[in-house]
mmCIF file of C-alpha atoms in Angstrom:
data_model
loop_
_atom_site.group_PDB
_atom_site.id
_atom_site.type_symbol
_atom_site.label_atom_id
_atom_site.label_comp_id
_atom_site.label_asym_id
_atom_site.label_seq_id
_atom_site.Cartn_x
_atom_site.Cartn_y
_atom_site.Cartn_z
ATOM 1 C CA UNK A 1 -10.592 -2.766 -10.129
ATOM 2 C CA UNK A 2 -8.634 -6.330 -10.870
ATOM 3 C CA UNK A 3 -5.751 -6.035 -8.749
ATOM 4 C CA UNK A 4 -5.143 -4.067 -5.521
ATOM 5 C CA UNK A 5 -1.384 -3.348 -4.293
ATOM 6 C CA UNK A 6 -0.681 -4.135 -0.272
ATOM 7 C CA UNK A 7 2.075 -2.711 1.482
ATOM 8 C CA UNK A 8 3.013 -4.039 4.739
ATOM 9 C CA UNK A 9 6.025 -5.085 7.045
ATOM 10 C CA UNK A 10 8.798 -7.841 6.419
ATOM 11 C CA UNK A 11 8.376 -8.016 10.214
ATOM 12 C CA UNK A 12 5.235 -9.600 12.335
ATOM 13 C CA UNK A 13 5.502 -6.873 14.815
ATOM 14 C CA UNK A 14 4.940 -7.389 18.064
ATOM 15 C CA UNK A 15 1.099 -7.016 18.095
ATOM 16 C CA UNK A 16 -0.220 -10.775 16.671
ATOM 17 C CA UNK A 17 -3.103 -8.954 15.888
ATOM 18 C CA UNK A 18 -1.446 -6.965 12.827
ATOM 19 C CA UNK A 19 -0.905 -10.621 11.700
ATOM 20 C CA UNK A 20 -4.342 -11.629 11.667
ATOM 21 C CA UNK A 21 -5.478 -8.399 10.223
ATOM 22 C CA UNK A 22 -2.822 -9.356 7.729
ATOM 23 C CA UNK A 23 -4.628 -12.766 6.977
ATOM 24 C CA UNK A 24 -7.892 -11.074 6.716
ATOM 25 C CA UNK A 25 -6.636 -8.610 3.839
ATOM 26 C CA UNK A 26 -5.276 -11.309 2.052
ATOM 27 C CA UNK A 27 -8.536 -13.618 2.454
ATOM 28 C CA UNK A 28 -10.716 -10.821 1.487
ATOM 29 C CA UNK A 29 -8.565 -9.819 -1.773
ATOM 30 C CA UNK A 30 -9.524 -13.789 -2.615
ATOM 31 C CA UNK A 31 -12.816 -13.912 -1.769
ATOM 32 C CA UNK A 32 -13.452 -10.838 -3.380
ATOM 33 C CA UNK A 33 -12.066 -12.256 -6.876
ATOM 34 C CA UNK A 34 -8.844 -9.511 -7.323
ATOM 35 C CA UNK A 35 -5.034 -10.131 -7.463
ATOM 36 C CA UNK A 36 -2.947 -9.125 -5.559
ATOM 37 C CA UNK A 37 0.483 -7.103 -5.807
ATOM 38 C CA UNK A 38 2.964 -6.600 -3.323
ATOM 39 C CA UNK A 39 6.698 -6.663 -2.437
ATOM 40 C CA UNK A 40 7.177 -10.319 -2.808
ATOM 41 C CA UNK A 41 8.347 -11.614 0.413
ATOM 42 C CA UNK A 42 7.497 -14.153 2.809
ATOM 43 C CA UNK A 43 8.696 -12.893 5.905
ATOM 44 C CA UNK A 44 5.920 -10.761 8.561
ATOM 45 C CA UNK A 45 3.531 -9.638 7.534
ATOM 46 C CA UNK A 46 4.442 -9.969 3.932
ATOM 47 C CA UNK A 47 4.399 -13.815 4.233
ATOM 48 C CA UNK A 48 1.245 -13.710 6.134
ATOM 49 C CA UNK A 49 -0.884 -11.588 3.236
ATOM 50 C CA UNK A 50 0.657 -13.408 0.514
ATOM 51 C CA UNK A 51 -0.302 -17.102 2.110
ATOM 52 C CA UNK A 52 -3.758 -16.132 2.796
ATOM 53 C CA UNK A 53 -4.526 -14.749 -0.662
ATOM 54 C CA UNK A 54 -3.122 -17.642 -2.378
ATOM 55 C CA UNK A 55 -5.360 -19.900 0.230
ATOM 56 C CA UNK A 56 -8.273 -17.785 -0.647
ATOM 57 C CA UNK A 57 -7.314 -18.260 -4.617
ATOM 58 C CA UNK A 58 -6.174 -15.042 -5.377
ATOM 59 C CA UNK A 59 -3.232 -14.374 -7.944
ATOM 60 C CA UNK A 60 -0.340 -13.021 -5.865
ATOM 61 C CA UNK A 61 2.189 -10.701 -7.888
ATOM 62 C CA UNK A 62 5.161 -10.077 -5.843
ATOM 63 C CA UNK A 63 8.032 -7.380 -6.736
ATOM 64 C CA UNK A 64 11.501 -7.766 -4.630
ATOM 65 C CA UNK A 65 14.770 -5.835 -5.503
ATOM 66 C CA UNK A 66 17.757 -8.143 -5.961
ATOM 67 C CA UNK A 67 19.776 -6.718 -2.799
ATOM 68 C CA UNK A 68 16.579 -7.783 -0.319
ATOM 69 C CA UNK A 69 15.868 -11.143 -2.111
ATOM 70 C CA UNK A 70 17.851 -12.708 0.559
ATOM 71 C CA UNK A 71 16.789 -10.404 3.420
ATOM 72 C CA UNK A 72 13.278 -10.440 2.878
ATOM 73 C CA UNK A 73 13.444 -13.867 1.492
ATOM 74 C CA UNK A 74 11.542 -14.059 -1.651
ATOM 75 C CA UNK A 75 8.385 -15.916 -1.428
ATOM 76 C CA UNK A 76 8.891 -18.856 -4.015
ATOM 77 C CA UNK A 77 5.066 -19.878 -3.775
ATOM 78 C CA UNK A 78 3.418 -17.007 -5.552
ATOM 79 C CA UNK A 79 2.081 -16.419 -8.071
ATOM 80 C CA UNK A 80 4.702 -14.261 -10.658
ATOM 81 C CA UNK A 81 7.650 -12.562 -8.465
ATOM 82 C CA UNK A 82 9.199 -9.717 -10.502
ATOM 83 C CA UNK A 83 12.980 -9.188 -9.565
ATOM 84 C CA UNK A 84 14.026 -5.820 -9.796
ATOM 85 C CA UNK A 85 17.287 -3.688 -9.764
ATOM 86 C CA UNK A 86 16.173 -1.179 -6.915
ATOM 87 C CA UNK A 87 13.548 0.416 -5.033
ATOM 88 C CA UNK A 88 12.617 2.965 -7.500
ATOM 89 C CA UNK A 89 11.485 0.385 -9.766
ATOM 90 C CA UNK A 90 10.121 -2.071 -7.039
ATOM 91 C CA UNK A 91 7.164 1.117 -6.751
ATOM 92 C CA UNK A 92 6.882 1.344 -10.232
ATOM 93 C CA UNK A 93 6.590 -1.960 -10.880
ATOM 94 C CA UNK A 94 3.469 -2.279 -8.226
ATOM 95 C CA UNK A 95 2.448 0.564 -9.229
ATOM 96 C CA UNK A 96 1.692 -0.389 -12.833
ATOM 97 C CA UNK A 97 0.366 -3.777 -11.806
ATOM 98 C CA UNK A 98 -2.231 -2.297 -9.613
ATOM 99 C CA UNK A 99 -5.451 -0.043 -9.594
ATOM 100 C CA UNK A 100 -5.132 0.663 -5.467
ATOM 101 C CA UNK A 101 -3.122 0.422 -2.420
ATOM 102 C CA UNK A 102 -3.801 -0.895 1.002
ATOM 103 C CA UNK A 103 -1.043 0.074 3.633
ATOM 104 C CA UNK A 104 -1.345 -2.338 6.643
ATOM 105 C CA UNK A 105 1.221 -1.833 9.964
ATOM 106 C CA UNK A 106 4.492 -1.535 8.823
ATOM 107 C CA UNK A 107 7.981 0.110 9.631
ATOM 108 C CA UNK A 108 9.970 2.679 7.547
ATOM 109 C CA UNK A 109 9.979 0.868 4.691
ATOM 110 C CA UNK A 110 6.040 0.523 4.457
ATOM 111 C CA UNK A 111 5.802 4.479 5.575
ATOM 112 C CA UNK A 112 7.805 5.455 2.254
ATOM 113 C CA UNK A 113 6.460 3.146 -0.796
ATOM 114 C CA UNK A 114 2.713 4.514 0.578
ATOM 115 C CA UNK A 115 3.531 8.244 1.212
ATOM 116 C CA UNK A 116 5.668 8.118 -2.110
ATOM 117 C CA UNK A 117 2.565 6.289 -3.579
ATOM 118 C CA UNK A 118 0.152 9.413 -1.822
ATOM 119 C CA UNK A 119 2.550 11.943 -3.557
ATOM 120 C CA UNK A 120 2.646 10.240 -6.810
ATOM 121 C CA UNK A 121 -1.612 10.399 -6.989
ATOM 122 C CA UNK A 122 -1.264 14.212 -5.827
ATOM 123 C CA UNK A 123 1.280 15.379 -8.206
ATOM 124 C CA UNK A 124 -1.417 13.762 -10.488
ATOM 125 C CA UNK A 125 1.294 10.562 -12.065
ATOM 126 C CA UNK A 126 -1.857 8.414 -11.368
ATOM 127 C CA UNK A 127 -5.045 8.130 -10.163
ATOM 128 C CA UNK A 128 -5.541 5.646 -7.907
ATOM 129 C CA UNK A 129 -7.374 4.680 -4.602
ATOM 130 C CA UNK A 130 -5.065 4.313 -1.222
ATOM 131 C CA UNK A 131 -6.302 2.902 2.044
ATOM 132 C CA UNK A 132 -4.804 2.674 5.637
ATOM 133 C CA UNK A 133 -6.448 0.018 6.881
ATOM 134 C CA UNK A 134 -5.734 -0.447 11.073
ATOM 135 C CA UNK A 135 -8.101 -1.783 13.773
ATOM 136 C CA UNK A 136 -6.127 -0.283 16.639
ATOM 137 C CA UNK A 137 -5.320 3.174 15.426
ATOM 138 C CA UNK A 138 -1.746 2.440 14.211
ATOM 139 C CA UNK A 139 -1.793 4.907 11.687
ATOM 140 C CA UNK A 140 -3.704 7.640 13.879
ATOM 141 C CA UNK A 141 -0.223 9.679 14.669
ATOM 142 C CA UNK A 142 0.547 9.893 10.255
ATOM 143 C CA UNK A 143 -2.827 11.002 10.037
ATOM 144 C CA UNK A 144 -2.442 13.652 13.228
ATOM 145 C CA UNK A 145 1.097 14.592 11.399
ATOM 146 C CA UNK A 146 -0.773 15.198 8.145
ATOM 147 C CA UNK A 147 -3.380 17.691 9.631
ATOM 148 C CA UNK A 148 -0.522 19.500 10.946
ATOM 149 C CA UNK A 149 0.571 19.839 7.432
ATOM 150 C CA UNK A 150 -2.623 20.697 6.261
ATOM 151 C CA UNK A 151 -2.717 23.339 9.558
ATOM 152 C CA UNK A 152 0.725 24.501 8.681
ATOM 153 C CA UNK A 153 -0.206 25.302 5.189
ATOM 154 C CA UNK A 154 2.166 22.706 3.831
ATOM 155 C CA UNK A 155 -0.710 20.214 2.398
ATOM 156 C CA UNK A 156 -3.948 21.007 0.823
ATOM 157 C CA UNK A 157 -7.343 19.704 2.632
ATOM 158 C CA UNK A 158 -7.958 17.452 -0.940
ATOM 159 C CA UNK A 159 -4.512 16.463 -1.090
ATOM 160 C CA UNK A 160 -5.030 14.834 2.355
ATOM 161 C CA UNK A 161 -7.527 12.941 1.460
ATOM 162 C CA UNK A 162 -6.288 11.238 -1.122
ATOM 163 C CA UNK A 163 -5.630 8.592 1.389
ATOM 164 C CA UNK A 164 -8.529 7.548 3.433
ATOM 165 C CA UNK A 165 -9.061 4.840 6.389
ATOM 166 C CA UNK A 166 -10.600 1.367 7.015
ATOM 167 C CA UNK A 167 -10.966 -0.594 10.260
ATOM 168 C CA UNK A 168 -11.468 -3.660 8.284
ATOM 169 C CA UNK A 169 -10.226 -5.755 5.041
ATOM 170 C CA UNK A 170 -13.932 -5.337 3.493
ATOM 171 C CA UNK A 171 -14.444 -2.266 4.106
ATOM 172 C CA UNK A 172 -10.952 -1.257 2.844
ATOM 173 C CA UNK A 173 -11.583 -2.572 -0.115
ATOM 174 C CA UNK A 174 -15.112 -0.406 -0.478
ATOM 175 C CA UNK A 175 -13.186 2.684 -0.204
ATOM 176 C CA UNK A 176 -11.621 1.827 -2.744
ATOM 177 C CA UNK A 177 -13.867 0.723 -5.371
ATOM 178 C CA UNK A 178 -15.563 3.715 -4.023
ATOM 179 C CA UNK A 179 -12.854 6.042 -4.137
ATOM 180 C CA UNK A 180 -12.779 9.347 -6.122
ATOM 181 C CA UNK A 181 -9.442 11.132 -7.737
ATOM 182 C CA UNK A 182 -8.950 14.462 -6.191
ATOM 183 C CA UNK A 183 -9.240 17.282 -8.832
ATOM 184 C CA UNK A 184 -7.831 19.733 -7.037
ATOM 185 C CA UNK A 185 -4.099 20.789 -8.793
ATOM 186 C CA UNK A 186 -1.338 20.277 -6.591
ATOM 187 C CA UNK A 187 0.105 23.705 -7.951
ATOM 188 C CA UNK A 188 -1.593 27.290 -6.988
ATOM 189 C CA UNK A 189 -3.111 28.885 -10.685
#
């Protein structure tokens, strides 16, 4: 693994201690010798990662859509930033540039690159770690909602979990030099 993709809020959030888990991702991507990929702001949380991998000497690789280079204000400090036409290509972009994902607190916008990411690996378009790394439980109701799927019959046990958890930057990074592909097909034979 050489460079692992982070998705996270353009927002702080309320809780300062998404912001130092934030700065703890980003630290431990540098001290742990990898680049790092991700949307290419420097606003939040985005900001936050991205300055404390580059303090930590990581390569940053950010990828911003021209209509939220203003919004999001691109992050002129990085390492390569990668303007793109859309969303669409914004996650294929860090996709290709990366060999896993960390998903950090976030809003919407963090919920859909990483579940579209999720559904990518099951459909079996790549094969590639993904972490949700909280210390607080933020992510404990997606991973209640995605039992229910699984309960429901709507997701397969495997196909769940693809993605796994992390209560820390180090150990996020384990799972994923750890983590296994699921073999399982997403279609029934």
């Amino acid at each position: 693994m050489q460079a692992v993709c982070v998705f996270c809020g353009a927002s702080p959030g309320r809780d300062p201690a998404h912001a130092a888990l934030a700065a703890a991702t980003g630290a431990a991507i540098g001290r742990r010798g990898l680049r790092m990929v991700y949307g290419g702001g420097r606003a939040g949380l985005m900001g936050v990662v991205a300055d404390a991998a580059l303090a930590a000497g990581a390569e940053v690789y950010g990828v911003i859509p021209q209509a939220l280079q203003q919004r999001e204000l691109q992050h002129t400090g990085i390492t390569r930033l990668s303007v793109v036409p859309d969303m669409h290509t914004r996650k294929a972009q860090m996709n290709e540039w990366s060999d896993g994902f960390i998903v950090l607190p976030g809003g919407i916008g963090t919920l859909e690159e990483a579940v579209e990411i999720q559904s990518w690996s099951q459909l079996g378009f790549h094969r590639k770690g993904m972490v949700y790394l909280d210390e607080d439980g933020f992510w404990d109701p997606f991973f209640a909602l995605t039992q229910r799927m699984v309960e429901g019959g709507f997701l397969r046990a495997p196909h769940r979990a693809i993605a796994v958890r992390a209560h820390d930057p180090d150990a996020a990074i384990d799972a994923l030099l750890a983590w296994t592909p699921c073999t399982e097909s997403r279609w029934p034979a």
